[in-house]
mmCIF file of C-alpha atoms in Angstrom:
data_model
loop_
_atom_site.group_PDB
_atom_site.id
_atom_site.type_symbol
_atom_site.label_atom_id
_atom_site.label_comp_id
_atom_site.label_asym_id
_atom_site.label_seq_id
_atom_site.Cartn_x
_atom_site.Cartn_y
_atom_site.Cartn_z
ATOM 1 C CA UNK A 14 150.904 -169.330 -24.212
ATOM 2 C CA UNK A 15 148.433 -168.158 -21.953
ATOM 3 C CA UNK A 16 146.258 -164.813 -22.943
ATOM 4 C CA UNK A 17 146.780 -162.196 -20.452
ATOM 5 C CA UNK A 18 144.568 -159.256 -21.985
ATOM 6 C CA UNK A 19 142.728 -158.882 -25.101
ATOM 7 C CA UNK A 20 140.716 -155.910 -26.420
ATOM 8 C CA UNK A 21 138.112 -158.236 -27.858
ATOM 9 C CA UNK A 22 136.688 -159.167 -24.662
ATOM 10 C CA UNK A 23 135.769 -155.093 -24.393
ATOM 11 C CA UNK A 24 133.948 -152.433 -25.825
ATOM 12 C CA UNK A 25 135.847 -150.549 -28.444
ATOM 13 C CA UNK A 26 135.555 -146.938 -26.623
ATOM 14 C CA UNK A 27 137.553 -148.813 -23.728
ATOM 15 C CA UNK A 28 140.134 -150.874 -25.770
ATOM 16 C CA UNK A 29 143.028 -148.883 -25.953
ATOM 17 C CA UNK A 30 142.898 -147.125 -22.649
ATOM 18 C CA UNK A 31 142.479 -150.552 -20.965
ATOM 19 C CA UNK A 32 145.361 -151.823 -22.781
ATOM 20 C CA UNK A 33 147.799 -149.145 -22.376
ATOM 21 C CA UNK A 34 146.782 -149.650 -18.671
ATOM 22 C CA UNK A 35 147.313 -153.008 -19.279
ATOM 23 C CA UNK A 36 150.815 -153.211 -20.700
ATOM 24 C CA UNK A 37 151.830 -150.684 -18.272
ATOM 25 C CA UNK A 38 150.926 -151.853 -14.699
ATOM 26 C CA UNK A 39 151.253 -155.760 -16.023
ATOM 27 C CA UNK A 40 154.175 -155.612 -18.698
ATOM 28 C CA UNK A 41 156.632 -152.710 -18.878
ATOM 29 C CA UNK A 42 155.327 -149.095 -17.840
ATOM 30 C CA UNK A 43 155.915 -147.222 -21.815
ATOM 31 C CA UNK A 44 154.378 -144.145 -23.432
ATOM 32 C CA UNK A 45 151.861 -145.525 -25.813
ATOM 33 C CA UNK A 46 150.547 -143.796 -28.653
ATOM 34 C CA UNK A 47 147.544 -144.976 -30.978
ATOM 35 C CA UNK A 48 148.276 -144.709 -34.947
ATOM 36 C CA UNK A 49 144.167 -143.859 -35.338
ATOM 37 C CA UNK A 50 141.715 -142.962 -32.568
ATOM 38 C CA UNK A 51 139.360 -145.874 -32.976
ATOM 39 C CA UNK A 52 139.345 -149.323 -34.034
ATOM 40 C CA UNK A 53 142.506 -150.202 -31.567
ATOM 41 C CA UNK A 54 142.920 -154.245 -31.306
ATOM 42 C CA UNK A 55 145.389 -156.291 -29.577
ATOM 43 C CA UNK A 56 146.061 -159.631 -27.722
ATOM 44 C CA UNK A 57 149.056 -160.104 -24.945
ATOM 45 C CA UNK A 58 150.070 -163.400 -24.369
ATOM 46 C CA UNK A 59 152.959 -164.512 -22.226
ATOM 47 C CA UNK A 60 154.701 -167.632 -21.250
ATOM 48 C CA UNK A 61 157.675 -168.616 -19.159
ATOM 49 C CA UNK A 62 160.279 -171.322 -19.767
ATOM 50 C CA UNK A 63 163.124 -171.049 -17.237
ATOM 51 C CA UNK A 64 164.292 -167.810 -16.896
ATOM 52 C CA UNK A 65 162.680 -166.307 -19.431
ATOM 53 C CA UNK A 66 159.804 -164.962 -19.996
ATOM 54 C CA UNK A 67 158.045 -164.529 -23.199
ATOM 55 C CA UNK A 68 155.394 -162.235 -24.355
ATOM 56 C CA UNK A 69 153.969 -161.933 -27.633
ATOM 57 C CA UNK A 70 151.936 -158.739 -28.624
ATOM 58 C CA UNK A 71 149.352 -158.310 -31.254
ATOM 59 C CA UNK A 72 148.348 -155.212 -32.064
ATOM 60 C CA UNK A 73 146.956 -152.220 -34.358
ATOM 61 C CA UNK A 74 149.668 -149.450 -35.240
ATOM 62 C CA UNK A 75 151.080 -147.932 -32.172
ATOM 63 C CA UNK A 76 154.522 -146.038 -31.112
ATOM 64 C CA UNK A 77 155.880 -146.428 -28.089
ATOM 65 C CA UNK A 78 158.324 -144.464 -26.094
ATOM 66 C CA UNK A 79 160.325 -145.788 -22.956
ATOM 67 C CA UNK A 80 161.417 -142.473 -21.458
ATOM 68 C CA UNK A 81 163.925 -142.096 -18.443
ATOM 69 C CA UNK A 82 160.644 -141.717 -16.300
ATOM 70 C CA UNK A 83 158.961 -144.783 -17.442
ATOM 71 C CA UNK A 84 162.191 -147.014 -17.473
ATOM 72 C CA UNK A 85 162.820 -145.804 -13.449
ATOM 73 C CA UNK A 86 159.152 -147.101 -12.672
ATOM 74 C CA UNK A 87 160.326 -150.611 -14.483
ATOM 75 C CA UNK A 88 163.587 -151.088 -12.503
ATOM 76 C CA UNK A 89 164.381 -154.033 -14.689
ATOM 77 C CA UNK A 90 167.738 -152.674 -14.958
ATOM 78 C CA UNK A 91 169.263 -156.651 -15.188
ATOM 79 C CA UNK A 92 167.334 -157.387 -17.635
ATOM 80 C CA UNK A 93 166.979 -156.672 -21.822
ATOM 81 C CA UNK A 94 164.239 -157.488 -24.589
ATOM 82 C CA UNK A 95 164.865 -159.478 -27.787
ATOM 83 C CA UNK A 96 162.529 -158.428 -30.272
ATOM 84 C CA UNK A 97 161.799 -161.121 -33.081
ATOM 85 C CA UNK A 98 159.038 -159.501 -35.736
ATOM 86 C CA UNK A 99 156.820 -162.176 -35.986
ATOM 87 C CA UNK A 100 153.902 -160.018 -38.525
ATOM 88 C CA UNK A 101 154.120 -156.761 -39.856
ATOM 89 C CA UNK A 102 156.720 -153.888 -40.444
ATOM 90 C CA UNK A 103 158.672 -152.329 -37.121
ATOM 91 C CA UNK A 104 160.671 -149.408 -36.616
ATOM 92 C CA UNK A 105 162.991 -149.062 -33.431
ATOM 93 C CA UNK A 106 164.976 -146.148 -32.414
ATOM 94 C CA UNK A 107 167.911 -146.575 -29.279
ATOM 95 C CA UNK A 108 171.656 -145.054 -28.704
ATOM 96 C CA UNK A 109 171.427 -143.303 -31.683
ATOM 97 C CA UNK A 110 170.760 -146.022 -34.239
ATOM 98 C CA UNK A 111 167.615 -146.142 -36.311
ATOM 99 C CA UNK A 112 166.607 -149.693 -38.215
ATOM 100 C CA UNK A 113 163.611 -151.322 -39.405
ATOM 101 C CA UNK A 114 162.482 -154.613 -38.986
ATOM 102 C CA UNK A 115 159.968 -157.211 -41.294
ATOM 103 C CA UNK A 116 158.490 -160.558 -40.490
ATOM 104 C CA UNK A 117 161.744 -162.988 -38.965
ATOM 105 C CA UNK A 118 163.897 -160.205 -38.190
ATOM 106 C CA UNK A 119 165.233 -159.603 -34.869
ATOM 107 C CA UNK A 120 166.571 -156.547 -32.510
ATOM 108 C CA UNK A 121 167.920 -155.803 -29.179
ATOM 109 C CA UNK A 122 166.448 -153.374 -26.878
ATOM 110 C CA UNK A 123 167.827 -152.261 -23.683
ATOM 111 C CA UNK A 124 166.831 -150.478 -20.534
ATOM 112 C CA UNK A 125 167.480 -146.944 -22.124
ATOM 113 C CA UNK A 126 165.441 -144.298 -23.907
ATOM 114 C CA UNK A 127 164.120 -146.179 -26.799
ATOM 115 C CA UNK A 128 161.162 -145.509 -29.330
ATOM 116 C CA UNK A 129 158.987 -148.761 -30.836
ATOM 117 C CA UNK A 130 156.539 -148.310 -33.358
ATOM 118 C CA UNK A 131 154.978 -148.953 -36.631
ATOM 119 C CA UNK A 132 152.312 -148.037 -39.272
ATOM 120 C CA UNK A 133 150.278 -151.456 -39.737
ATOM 121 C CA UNK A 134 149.095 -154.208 -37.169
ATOM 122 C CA UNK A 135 151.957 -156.057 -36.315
ATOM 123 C CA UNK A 136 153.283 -159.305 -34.012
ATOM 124 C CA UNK A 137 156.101 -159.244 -31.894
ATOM 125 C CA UNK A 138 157.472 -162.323 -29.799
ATOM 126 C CA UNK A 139 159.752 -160.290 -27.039
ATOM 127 C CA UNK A 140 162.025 -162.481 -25.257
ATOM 128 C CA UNK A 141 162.991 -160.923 -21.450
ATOM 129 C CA UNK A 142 166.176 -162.124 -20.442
ATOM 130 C CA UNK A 143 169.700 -161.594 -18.426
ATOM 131 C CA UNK A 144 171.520 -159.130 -19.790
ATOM 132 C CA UNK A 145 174.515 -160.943 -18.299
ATOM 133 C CA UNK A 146 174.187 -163.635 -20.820
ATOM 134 C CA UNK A 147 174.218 -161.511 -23.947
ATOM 135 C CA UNK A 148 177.420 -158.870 -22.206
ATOM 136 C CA UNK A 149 179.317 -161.537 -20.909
ATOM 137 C CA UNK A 150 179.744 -163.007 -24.468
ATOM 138 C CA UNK A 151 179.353 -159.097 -26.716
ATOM 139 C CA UNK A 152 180.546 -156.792 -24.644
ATOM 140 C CA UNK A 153 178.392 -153.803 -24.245
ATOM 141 C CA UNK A 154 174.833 -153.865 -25.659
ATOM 142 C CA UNK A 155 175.321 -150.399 -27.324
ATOM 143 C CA UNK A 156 177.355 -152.267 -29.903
ATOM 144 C CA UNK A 157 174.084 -154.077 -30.923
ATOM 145 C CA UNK A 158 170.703 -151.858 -29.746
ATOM 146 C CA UNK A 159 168.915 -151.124 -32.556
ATOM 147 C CA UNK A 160 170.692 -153.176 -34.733
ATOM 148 C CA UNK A 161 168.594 -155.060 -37.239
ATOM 149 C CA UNK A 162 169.307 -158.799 -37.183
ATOM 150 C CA UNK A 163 168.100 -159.981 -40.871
ATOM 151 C CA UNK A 164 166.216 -162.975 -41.440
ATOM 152 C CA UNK A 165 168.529 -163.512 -44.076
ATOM 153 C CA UNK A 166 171.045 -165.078 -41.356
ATOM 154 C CA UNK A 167 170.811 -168.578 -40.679
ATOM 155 C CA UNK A 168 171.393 -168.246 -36.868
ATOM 156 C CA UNK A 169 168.718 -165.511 -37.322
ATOM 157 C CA UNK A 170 165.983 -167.790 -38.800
ATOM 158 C CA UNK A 171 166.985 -171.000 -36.307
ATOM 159 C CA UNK A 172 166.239 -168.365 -33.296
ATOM 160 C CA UNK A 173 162.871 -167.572 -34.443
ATOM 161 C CA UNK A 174 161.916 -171.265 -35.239
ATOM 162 C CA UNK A 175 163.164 -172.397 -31.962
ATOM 163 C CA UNK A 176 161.082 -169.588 -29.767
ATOM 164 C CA UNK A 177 157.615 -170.120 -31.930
ATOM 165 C CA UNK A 178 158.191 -173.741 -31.143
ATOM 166 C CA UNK A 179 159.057 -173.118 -27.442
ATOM 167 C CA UNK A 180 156.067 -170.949 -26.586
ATOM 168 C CA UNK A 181 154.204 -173.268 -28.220
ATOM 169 C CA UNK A 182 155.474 -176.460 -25.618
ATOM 170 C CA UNK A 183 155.983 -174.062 -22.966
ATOM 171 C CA UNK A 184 153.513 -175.602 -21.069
ATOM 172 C CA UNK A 185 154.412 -178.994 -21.203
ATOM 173 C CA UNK A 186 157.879 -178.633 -19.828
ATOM 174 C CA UNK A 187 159.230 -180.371 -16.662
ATOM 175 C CA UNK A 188 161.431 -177.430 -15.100
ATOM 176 C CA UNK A 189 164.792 -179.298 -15.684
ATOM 177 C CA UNK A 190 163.672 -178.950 -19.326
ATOM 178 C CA UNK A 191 162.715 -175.215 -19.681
ATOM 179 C CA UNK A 192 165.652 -174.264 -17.984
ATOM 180 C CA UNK A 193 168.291 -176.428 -20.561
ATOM 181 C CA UNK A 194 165.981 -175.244 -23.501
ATOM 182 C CA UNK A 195 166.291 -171.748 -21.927
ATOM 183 C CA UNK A 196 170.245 -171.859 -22.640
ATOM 184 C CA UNK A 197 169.728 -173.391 -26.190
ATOM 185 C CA UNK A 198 168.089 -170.217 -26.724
ATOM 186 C CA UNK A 199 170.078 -167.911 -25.062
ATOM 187 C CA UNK A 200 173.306 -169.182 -27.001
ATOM 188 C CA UNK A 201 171.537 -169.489 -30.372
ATOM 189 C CA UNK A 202 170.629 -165.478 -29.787
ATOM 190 C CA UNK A 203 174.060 -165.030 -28.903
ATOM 191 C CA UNK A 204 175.130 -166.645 -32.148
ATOM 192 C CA UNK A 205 173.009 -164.992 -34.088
ATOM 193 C CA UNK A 206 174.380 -161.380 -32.843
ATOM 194 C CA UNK A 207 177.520 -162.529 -33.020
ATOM 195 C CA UNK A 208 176.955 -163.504 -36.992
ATOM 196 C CA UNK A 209 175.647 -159.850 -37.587
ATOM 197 C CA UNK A 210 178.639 -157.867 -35.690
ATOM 198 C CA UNK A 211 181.035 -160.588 -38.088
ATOM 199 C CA UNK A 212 179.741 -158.007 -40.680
ATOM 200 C CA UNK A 213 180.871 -154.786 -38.952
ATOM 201 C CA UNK A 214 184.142 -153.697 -39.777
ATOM 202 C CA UNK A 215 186.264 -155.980 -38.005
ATOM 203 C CA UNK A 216 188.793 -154.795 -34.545
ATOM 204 C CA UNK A 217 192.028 -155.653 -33.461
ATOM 205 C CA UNK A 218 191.628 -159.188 -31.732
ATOM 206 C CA UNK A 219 194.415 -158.692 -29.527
ATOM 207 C CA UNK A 220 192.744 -155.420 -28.446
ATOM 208 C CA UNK A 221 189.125 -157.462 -27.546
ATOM 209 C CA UNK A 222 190.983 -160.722 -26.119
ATOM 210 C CA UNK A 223 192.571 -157.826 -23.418
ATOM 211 C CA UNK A 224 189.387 -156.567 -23.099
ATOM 212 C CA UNK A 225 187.474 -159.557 -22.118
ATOM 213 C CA UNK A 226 190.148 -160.632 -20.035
ATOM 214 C CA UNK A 227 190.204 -157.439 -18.054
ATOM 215 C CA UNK A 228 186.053 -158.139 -17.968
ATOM 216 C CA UNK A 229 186.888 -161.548 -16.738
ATOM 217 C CA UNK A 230 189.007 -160.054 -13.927
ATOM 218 C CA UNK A 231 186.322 -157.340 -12.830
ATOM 219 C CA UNK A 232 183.876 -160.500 -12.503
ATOM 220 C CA UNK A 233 186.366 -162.322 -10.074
ATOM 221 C CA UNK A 234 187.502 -159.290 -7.958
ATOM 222 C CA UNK A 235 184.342 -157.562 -7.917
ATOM 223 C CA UNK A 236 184.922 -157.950 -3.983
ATOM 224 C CA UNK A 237 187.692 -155.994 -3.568
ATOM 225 C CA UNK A 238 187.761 -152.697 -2.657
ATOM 226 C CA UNK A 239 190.784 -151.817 -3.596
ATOM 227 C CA UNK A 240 190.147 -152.669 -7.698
ATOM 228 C CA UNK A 241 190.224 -149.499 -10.059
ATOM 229 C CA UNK A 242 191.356 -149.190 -13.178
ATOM 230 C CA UNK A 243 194.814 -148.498 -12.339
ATOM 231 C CA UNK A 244 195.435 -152.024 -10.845
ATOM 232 C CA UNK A 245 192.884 -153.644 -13.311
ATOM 233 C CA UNK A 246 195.673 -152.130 -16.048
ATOM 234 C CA UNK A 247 198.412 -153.331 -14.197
ATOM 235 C CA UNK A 248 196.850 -156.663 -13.843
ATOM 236 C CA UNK A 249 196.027 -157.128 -17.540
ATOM 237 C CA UNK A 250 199.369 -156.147 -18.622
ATOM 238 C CA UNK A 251 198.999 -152.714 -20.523
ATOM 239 C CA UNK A 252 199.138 -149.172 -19.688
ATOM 240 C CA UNK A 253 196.136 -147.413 -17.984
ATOM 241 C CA UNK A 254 195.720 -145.153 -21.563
ATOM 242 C CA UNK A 255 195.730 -148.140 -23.633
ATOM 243 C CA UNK A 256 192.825 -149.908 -21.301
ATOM 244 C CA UNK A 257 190.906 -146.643 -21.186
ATOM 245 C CA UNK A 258 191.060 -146.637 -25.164
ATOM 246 C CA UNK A 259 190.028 -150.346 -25.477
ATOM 247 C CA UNK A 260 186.562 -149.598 -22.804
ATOM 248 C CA UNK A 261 186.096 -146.655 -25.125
ATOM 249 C CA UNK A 262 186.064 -148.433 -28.416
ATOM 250 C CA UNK A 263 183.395 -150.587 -26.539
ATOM 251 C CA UNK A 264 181.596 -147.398 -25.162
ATOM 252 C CA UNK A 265 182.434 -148.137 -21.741
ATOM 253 C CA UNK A 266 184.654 -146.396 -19.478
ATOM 254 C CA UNK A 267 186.740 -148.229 -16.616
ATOM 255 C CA UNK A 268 185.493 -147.117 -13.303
ATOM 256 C CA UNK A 269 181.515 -147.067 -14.358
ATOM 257 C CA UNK A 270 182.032 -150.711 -15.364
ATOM 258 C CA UNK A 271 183.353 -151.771 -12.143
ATOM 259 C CA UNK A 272 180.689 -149.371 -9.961
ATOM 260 C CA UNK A 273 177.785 -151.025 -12.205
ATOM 261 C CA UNK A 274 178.840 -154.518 -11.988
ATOM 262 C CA UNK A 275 179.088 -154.506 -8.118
ATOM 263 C CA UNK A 276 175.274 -152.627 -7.993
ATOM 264 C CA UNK A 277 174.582 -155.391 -10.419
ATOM 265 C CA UNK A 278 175.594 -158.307 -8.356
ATOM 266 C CA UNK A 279 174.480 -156.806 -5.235
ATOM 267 C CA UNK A 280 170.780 -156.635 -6.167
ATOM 268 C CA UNK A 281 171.243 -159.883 -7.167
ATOM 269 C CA UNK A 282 172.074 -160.928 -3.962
ATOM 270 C CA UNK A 283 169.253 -158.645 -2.342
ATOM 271 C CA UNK A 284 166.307 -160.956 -3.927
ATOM 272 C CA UNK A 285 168.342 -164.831 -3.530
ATOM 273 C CA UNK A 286 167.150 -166.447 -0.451
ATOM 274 C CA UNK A 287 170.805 -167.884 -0.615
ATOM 275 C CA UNK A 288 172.145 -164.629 1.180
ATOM 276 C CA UNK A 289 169.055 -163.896 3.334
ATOM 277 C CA UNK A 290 171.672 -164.259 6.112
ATOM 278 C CA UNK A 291 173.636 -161.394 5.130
ATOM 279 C CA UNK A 292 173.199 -157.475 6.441
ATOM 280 C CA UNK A 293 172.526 -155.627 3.834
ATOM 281 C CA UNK A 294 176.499 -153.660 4.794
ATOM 282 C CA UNK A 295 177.802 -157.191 4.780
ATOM 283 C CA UNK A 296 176.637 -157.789 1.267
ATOM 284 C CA UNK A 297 177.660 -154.560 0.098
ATOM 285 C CA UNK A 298 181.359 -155.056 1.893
ATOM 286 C CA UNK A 299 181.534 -158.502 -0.278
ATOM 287 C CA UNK A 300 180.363 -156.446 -3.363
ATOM 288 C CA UNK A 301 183.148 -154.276 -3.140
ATOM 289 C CA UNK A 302 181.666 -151.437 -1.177
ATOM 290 C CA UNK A 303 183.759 -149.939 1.731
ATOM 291 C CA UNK A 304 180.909 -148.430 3.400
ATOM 292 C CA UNK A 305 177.183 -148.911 3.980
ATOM 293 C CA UNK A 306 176.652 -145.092 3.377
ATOM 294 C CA UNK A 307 178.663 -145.708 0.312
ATOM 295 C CA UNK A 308 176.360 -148.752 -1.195
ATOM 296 C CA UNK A 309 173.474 -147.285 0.063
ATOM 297 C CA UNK A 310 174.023 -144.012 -1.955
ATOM 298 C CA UNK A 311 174.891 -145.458 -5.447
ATOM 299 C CA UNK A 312 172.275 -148.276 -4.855
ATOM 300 C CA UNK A 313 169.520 -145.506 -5.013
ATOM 301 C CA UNK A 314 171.159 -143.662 -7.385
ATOM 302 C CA UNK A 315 170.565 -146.324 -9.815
ATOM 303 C CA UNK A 316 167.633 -147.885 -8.586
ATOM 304 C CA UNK A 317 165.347 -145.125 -7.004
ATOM 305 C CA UNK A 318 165.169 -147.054 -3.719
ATOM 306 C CA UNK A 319 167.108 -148.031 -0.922
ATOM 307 C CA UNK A 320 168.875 -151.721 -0.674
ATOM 308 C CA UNK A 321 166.263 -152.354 2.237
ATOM 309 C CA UNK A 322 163.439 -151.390 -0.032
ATOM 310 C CA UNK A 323 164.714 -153.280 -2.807
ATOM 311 C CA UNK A 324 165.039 -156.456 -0.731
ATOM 312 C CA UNK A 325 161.523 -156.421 0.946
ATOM 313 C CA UNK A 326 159.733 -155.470 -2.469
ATOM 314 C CA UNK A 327 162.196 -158.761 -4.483
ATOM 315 C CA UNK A 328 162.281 -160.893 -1.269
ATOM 316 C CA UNK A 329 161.583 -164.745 -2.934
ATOM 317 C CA UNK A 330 162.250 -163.452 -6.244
ATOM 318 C CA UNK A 331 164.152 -166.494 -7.759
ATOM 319 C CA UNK A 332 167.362 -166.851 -8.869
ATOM 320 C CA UNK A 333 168.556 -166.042 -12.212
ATOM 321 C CA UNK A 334 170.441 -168.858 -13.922
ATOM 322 C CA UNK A 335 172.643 -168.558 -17.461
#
């Protein structure tokens, strides 16, 4: 891994104001709070391998706070954090679940109000990637923010092992082979979530094989106008009620699935060079959109800037591949 910032390389009046400026114009922008007023240390290292990118943090005790302000400045809305604890004793706080985490455990955090933060120097190994990958095969990320991931597991351990030893070849990878040992690691996290929700109490499987196929449907006619829940229903084979019930057990509802899938895909489209061609009402008519206006509104909604804005600021941003 390559060092981005350390505090060593500063005078210790400086150190923590130079890394909270530090983590916040160059990393995510977070409230950060110091545990003491002096002695602050820490080290930020980061590497990339495929799609994801991988930053490990060492520092003194700090909380920090990802507020709705902050996470609008990020705009990393397609995008979550694994946290494996590498050193040290963690607490996280997000969609009203509290846990702790020690050396080899691991959590999910999302793009929402969240608070990190412990009492002693700690390491953390975060792991930025799609949020696609870990919905497409979970279901919502609610189910699992916050959620301590023991150590104890043994698709918990294999997860860590495989991401110390990847940051430590990062550097030495052809691309073909950071983006294949990119999706080794993606689908031993998934495993490894998957292995802690086994021990929740268990739901009705013919209740989550509907749901994912109605999920599976959204994904193929996310360019149709015309889907809603109503016909989603209907094309799934139960009643409207019954669908609404099965979102809800996966604290989603219908409609704002459908609505943030298509602003999903669509600022997907807005940074690959592959649809450079397209208007920016042209992509949002394939997205689903009816109108420009339409797009145009929600898009901003969500994102704090226009679909034009977003394009120009991602323009060459590369594709995203799970």
């Amino acid at each position: 891994m390559r060092t981005l910032f350390s505090t060593a390389d500063y005078k210790p009046k400086d150190s923590f104001r130079l890394w909270r400026e530090t983590i916040f114009e160059r990393i995510v922008p977070v409230e950060l709070t110091p545990a003491a007023a002096h002695g602050f240390a820490g080290t930020l290292e980061a590497a990339e391998v495929g799609p994801l990118l991988m930053t490990r943090i060492t520092q003194s005790a700090v909380t920090t706070v990802a507020t709705p302000n902050t996470i609008r400045q990020h705009g990393k809305y397609e995008t979550l954090n694994v946290a494996i604890t590498l050193k040290g004793r963690v607490f996280c706080a997000q969609d009203d679940r509290t846990a702790i985490q020690h050396p080899g455990d691991i959590v999910v955090m999302d793009r929402r109000p969240a608070t990190m933060g412990s009492d002693i120097d700690t390491q953390t190994l975060f792991v930025e990637l799609p949020r696609e990958c870990l919905e497409r095969a979970l279901g919502s990320t609610r189910r699992f923010t916050a959620l301590t991931i023991g150590a104890d597991q043994v698709g918990t351990s294999m997860v860590t092992t495989f991401f110390q030893e990847l940051v430590r070849m990062a550097g030495r990878l052809t691309p073909d082979m950071s983006n294949r040992l990119s999706s080794i690691g993606i689908d031993l996290i998934v495993a490894s979530i998957a292995e802690r929700l086994a021990h929740e109490t268990p739901r009705n499987i013919q209740g989550i094989l509907i749901f994912q196929r109605a999920l599976a449907h959204i994904e193929a006619h996310l360019g149709d106008v015309n889907l809603d829940p109503a016909r989603l229903a209907a094309a799934v084979g139960v009643s409207l009620r019954h669908l609404q019930a099965l979102f809800r057990e996966q604290d989603r509802n219908i409609a704002d699935w459908i609505w943030r899938r298509r602003l999903e895909i669509a600022a997907q489209r807005l940074t690959d060079p592959g649809f450079a061609h397209l208007s920016v009402g042209e992509l949002a008519y394939n997205c689903g959109f009816s109108t420009q206006s339409h797009f145009s509104r929600r898009f901003k909604e969500s994102y704090g800037i226009s679909p034009s804005e977003y394009r120009c600021r991602n323009r060459g941003a590369p594709e995203i591949i799970c």
